[in-house]
Amino acid sequence: MTVTRPSTAKLFDEIEEAVETLEHLAVEAAYLQEPCAQVLLRTAELLRAAVLPPVTPLQLDTPASVADQPAV
């Protein structure tokens, strides 16, 4: 039997989609004042922090924050 490993990029894309879905559900739950809203949001945050690679300001296509700038 041959085992094939999934593409890392594809796996991260699928996890990112799941995290975004959790965040969307958290917003909807918060709007409806459901107690699960906080759990959904924390789950998304933990999944993003634990599994996904860190995002740099260049990847976001936005300038780095002032705290990230070197001292003059």
mmCIF file of N, CA and C in Angstrom:
data_model
loop_
_atom_site.group_PDB
_atom_site.id
_atom_site.type_symbol
_atom_site.label_atom_id
_atom_site.label_comp_id
_atom_site.label_asym_id
_atom_site.label_seq_id
_atom_site.Cartn_x
_atom_site.Cartn_y
_atom_site.Cartn_z
ATOM 1 N N MET A 1 0.844 -1.172 0.000
ATOM 2 C CA MET A 1 0.000 0.000 0.000
ATOM 3 C C MET A 1 0.894 1.241 0.000
ATOM 4 N N THR A 2 0.541 2.196 -0.822
ATOM 5 C CA THR A 2 1.294 3.434 -0.925
ATOM 6 C C THR A 2 0.588 4.529 -0.127
ATOM 7 N N VAL A 3 1.368 5.210 0.682
ATOM 8 C CA VAL A 3 0.825 6.316 1.472
ATOM 9 C C VAL A 3 1.298 7.623 0.850
ATOM 10 N N THR A 4 0.372 8.510 0.584
ATOM 11 C CA THR A 4 0.740 9.823 0.055
ATOM 12 C C THR A 4 0.438 10.875 1.116
ATOM 13 N N ARG A 5 1.365 11.781 1.271
ATOM 14 C CA ARG A 5 1.183 12.856 2.242
ATOM 15 C C ARG A 5 0.505 14.032 1.553
ATOM 16 N N PRO A 6 -0.447 14.655 2.241
ATOM 17 C CA PRO A 6 -1.099 15.819 1.637
ATOM 18 C C PRO A 6 -0.135 16.990 1.534
ATOM 19 N N SER A 7 -0.397 17.840 0.595
ATOM 20 C CA SER A 7 0.398 19.051 0.431
ATOM 21 C C SER A 7 0.235 19.918 1.676
ATOM 22 N N THR A 8 1.353 20.407 2.204
ATOM 23 C CA THR A 8 1.300 21.245 3.401
ATOM 24 C C THR A 8 0.499 22.507 3.134
ATOM 25 N N ALA A 9 0.698 23.108 1.986
ATOM 26 C CA ALA A 9 -0.032 24.336 1.656
ATOM 27 C C ALA A 9 -1.533 24.072 1.600
ATOM 28 N N LYS A 10 -1.915 22.946 1.002
ATOM 29 C CA LYS A 10 -3.336 22.607 0.914
ATOM 30 C C LYS A 10 -3.905 22.353 2.303
ATOM 31 N N LEU A 11 -3.145 21.667 3.145
ATOM 32 C CA LEU A 11 -3.593 21.395 4.505
ATOM 33 C C LEU A 11 -3.788 22.694 5.275
ATOM 34 N N PHE A 12 -2.832 23.613 5.178
ATOM 35 C CA PHE A 12 -2.954 24.900 5.866
ATOM 36 C C PHE A 12 -4.147 25.695 5.326
ATOM 37 N N ASP A 13 -4.389 25.626 4.024
ATOM 38 C CA ASP A 13 -5.547 26.314 3.443
ATOM 39 C C ASP A 13 -6.851 25.760 4.010
ATOM 40 N N GLU A 14 -6.931 24.442 4.138
ATOM 41 C CA GLU A 14 -8.138 23.817 4.676
ATOM 42 C C GLU A 14 -8.333 24.168 6.148
ATOM 43 N N ILE A 15 -7.243 24.205 6.901
ATOM 44 C CA ILE A 15 -7.338 24.585 8.313
ATOM 45 C C ILE A 15 -7.742 26.045 8.429
ATOM 46 N N GLU A 16 -7.175 26.903 7.583
ATOM 47 C CA GLU A 16 -7.539 28.325 7.593
ATOM 48 C C GLU A 16 -9.023 28.498 7.301
ATOM 49 N N GLU A 17 -9.554 27.736 6.364
ATOM 50 C CA GLU A 17 -10.983 27.798 6.059
ATOM 51 C C GLU A 17 -11.807 27.386 7.270
ATOM 52 N N ALA A 18 -11.372 26.344 7.976
ATOM 53 C CA ALA A 18 -12.083 25.892 9.174
ATOM 54 C C ALA A 18 -12.051 26.961 10.260
ATOM 55 N N VAL A 19 -10.905 27.615 10.430
ATOM 56 C CA VAL A 19 -10.778 28.684 11.426
ATOM 57 C C VAL A 19 -11.709 29.840 11.069
ATOM 58 N N GLU A 20 -11.740 30.226 9.804
ATOM 59 C CA GLU A 20 -12.620 31.314 9.380
ATOM 60 C C GLU A 20 -14.084 30.950 9.582
ATOM 61 N N THR A 21 -14.434 29.690 9.358
ATOM 62 C CA THR A 21 -15.800 29.238 9.602
ATOM 63 C C THR A 21 -16.143 29.331 11.081
ATOM 64 N N LEU A 22 -15.219 28.904 11.942
ATOM 65 C CA LEU A 22 -15.436 29.018 13.387
ATOM 66 C C LEU A 22 -15.626 30.473 13.799
ATOM 67 N N GLU A 23 -14.811 31.362 13.238
ATOM 68 C CA GLU A 23 -14.938 32.785 13.562
ATOM 69 C C GLU A 23 -16.289 33.335 13.102
ATOM 70 N N HIS A 24 -16.714 32.930 11.925
ATOM 71 C CA HIS A 24 -18.018 33.369 11.417
ATOM 72 C C HIS A 24 -19.139 32.869 12.325
ATOM 73 N N LEU A 25 -19.062 31.602 12.722
ATOM 74 C CA LEU A 25 -20.074 31.048 13.618
ATOM 75 C C LEU A 25 -20.062 31.749 14.971
ATOM 76 N N ALA A 26 -18.876 32.126 15.442
ATOM 77 C CA ALA A 26 -18.764 32.840 16.716
ATOM 78 C C ALA A 26 -19.459 34.195 16.635
ATOM 79 N N VAL A 27 -19.283 34.893 15.522
ATOM 80 C CA VAL A 27 -19.940 36.194 15.350
ATOM 81 C C VAL A 27 -21.454 36.023 15.308
ATOM 82 N N GLU A 28 -21.912 35.040 14.557
ATOM 83 C CA GLU A 28 -23.353 34.785 14.486
ATOM 84 C C GLU A 28 -23.913 34.415 15.858
ATOM 85 N N ALA A 29 -23.186 33.576 16.596
ATOM 86 C CA ALA A 29 -23.633 33.171 17.928
ATOM 87 C C ALA A 29 -23.655 34.363 18.881
ATOM 88 N N ALA A 30 -22.663 35.235 18.779
ATOM 89 C CA ALA A 30 -22.630 36.425 19.634
ATOM 90 C C ALA A 30 -23.809 37.343 19.309
ATOM 91 N N TYR A 31 -24.116 37.483 18.041
ATOM 92 C CA TYR A 31 -25.250 38.313 17.627
ATOM 93 C C TYR A 31 -26.550 37.781 18.230
ATOM 94 N N LEU A 32 -26.665 36.448 18.304
ATOM 95 C CA LEU A 32 -27.857 35.811 18.873
ATOM 96 C C LEU A 32 -27.754 35.637 20.384
ATOM 97 N N GLN A 33 -26.684 36.146 20.969
ATOM 98 C CA GLN A 33 -26.416 36.069 22.407
ATOM 99 C C GLN A 33 -26.387 34.626 22.913
ATOM 100 N N GLU A 34 -25.799 33.758 22.112
ATOM 101 C CA GLU A 34 -25.636 32.358 22.499
ATOM 102 C C GLU A 34 -24.395 32.221 23.372
ATOM 103 N N PRO A 35 -24.456 31.399 24.413
ATOM 104 C CA PRO A 35 -23.291 31.240 25.292
ATOM 105 C C PRO A 35 -22.100 30.555 24.619
ATOM 106 N N CYS A 36 -22.306 29.880 23.514
ATOM 107 C CA CYS A 36 -21.214 29.167 22.849
ATOM 108 C C CYS A 36 -20.317 30.102 22.035
ATOM 109 N N ALA A 37 -20.685 31.357 21.901
ATOM 110 C CA ALA A 37 -19.922 32.288 21.065
ATOM 111 C C ALA A 37 -18.476 32.398 21.515
ATOM 112 N N GLN A 38 -18.263 32.546 22.811
ATOM 113 C CA GLN A 38 -16.906 32.687 23.340
ATOM 114 C C GLN A 38 -16.100 31.411 23.107
ATOM 115 N N VAL A 39 -16.726 30.259 23.265
ATOM 116 C CA VAL A 39 -16.035 28.981 23.050
ATOM 117 C C VAL A 39 -15.617 28.848 21.589
ATOM 118 N N LEU A 40 -16.496 29.217 20.679
ATOM 119 C CA LEU A 40 -16.168 29.144 19.254
ATOM 120 C C LEU A 40 -15.007 30.065 18.906
ATOM 121 N N LEU A 41 -15.030 31.278 19.436
ATOM 122 C CA LEU A 41 -13.957 32.226 19.144
ATOM 123 C C LEU A 41 -12.630 31.748 19.718
ATOM 124 N N ARG A 42 -12.625 31.274 20.946
ATOM 125 C CA ARG A 42 -11.387 30.787 21.566
ATOM 126 C C ARG A 42 -10.850 29.561 20.831
ATOM 127 N N THR A 43 -11.748 28.695 20.376
ATOM 128 C CA THR A 43 -11.321 27.518 19.619
ATOM 129 C C THR A 43 -10.634 27.946 18.328
ATOM 130 N N ALA A 44 -11.204 28.914 17.643
ATOM 131 C CA ALA A 44 -10.595 29.423 16.409
ATOM 132 C C ALA A 44 -9.232 30.034 16.694
ATOM 133 N N GLU A 45 -9.130 30.817 17.769
ATOM 134 C CA GLU A 45 -7.853 31.446 18.116
ATOM 135 C C GLU A 45 -6.791 30.404 18.446
ATOM 136 N N LEU A 46 -7.158 29.399 19.228
ATOM 137 C CA LEU A 46 -6.197 28.354 19.598
ATOM 138 C C LEU A 46 -5.762 27.546 18.384
ATOM 139 N N LEU A 47 -6.702 27.221 17.524
ATOM 140 C CA LEU A 47 -6.373 26.464 16.314
ATOM 141 C C LEU A 47 -5.435 27.266 15.423
ATOM 142 N N ARG A 48 -5.711 28.543 15.274
ATOM 143 C CA ARG A 48 -4.848 29.403 14.457
ATOM 144 C C ARG A 48 -3.441 29.484 15.054
ATOM 145 N N ALA A 49 -3.350 29.662 16.358
ATOM 146 C CA ALA A 49 -2.044 29.813 17.012
ATOM 147 C C ALA A 49 -1.256 28.506 17.046
ATOM 148 N N ALA A 50 -1.942 27.390 17.227
ATOM 149 C CA ALA A 50 -1.254 26.116 17.408
ATOM 150 C C ALA A 50 -0.879 25.435 16.097
ATOM 151 N N VAL A 51 -1.655 25.641 15.061
ATOM 152 C CA VAL A 51 -1.470 24.855 13.837
ATOM 153 C C VAL A 51 -0.936 25.674 12.674
ATOM 154 N N LEU A 52 -1.458 26.868 12.489
ATOM 155 C CA LEU A 52 -1.091 27.643 11.308
ATOM 156 C C LEU A 52 0.230 28.366 11.503
ATOM 157 N N PRO A 53 0.996 28.518 10.429
ATOM 158 C CA PRO A 53 2.263 29.248 10.539
ATOM 159 C C PRO A 53 1.991 30.723 10.815
ATOM 160 N N PRO A 54 2.932 31.404 11.467
ATOM 161 C CA PRO A 54 2.719 32.828 11.747
ATOM 162 C C PRO A 54 2.627 33.644 10.465
ATOM 163 N N VAL A 55 1.853 34.697 10.516
ATOM 164 C CA VAL A 55 1.665 35.585 9.369
ATOM 165 C C VAL A 55 2.537 36.814 9.573
ATOM 166 N N THR A 56 3.287 37.173 8.546
ATOM 167 C CA THR A 56 4.141 38.356 8.617
ATOM 168 C C THR A 56 3.398 39.550 8.027
ATOM 169 N N PRO A 57 3.811 40.773 8.357
ATOM 170 C CA PRO A 57 3.163 41.952 7.762
ATOM 171 C C PRO A 57 3.217 41.952 6.234
ATOM 172 N N LEU A 58 4.260 41.390 5.648
ATOM 173 C CA LEU A 58 4.350 41.335 4.185
ATOM 174 C C LEU A 58 3.263 40.446 3.603
ATOM 175 N N GLN A 59 2.930 39.359 4.317
ATOM 176 C CA GLN A 59 1.878 38.476 3.835
ATOM 177 C C GLN A 59 0.513 39.147 3.920
ATOM 178 N N LEU A 60 0.352 40.032 4.888
ATOM 179 C CA LEU A 60 -0.915 40.736 5.041
ATOM 180 C C LEU A 60 -1.046 41.894 4.070
ATOM 181 N N ASP A 61 0.066 42.270 3.460
ATOM 182 C CA ASP A 61 0.091 43.390 2.526
ATOM 183 C C ASP A 61 -0.249 44.698 3.232
ATOM 184 N N THR A 62 0.139 44.769 4.518
ATOM 185 C CA THR A 62 -0.078 45.982 5.295
ATOM 186 C C THR A 62 1.230 46.360 5.960
ATOM 187 N N PRO A 63 1.400 47.636 6.301
ATOM 188 C CA PRO A 63 2.637 48.039 6.976
ATOM 189 C C PRO A 63 2.726 47.433 8.371
ATOM 190 N N ALA A 64 3.941 47.207 8.826
ATOM 191 C CA ALA A 64 4.157 46.678 10.168
ATOM 192 C C ALA A 64 3.722 47.712 11.192
ATOM 193 N N SER A 65 3.381 47.239 12.378
ATOM 194 C CA SER A 65 2.956 48.167 13.420
ATOM 195 C C SER A 65 4.142 48.987 13.898
ATOM 196 N N VAL A 66 3.852 50.051 14.599
ATOM 197 C CA VAL A 66 4.899 50.930 15.109
ATOM 198 C C VAL A 66 5.809 50.165 16.062
ATOM 199 N N ALA A 67 5.252 49.235 16.832
ATOM 200 C CA ALA A 67 6.049 48.464 17.784
ATOM 201 C C ALA A 67 7.081 47.592 17.077
ATOM 202 N N ASP A 68 6.789 47.200 15.839
ATOM 203 C CA ASP A 68 7.708 46.346 15.091
ATOM 204 C C ASP A 68 8.820 47.129 14.405
ATOM 205 N N GLN A 69 8.719 48.444 14.386
ATOM 206 C CA GLN A 69 9.713 49.272 13.713
ATOM 207 C C GLN A 69 10.964 49.399 14.573
ATOM 208 N N PRO A 70 12.137 49.412 13.966
ATOM 209 C CA PRO A 70 13.367 49.573 14.747
ATOM 210 C C PRO A 70 13.442 50.962 15.368
ATOM 211 N N ALA A 71 14.090 51.022 16.523
ATOM 212 C CA ALA A 71 14.255 52.309 17.206
ATOM 213 C C ALA A 71 15.196 53.195 16.401
ATOM 214 N N VAL A 72 14.944 54.485 16.415
ATOM 215 C CA VAL A 72 15.767 55.434 15.651
ATOM 216 C C VAL A 72 16.776 56.087 16.551
#
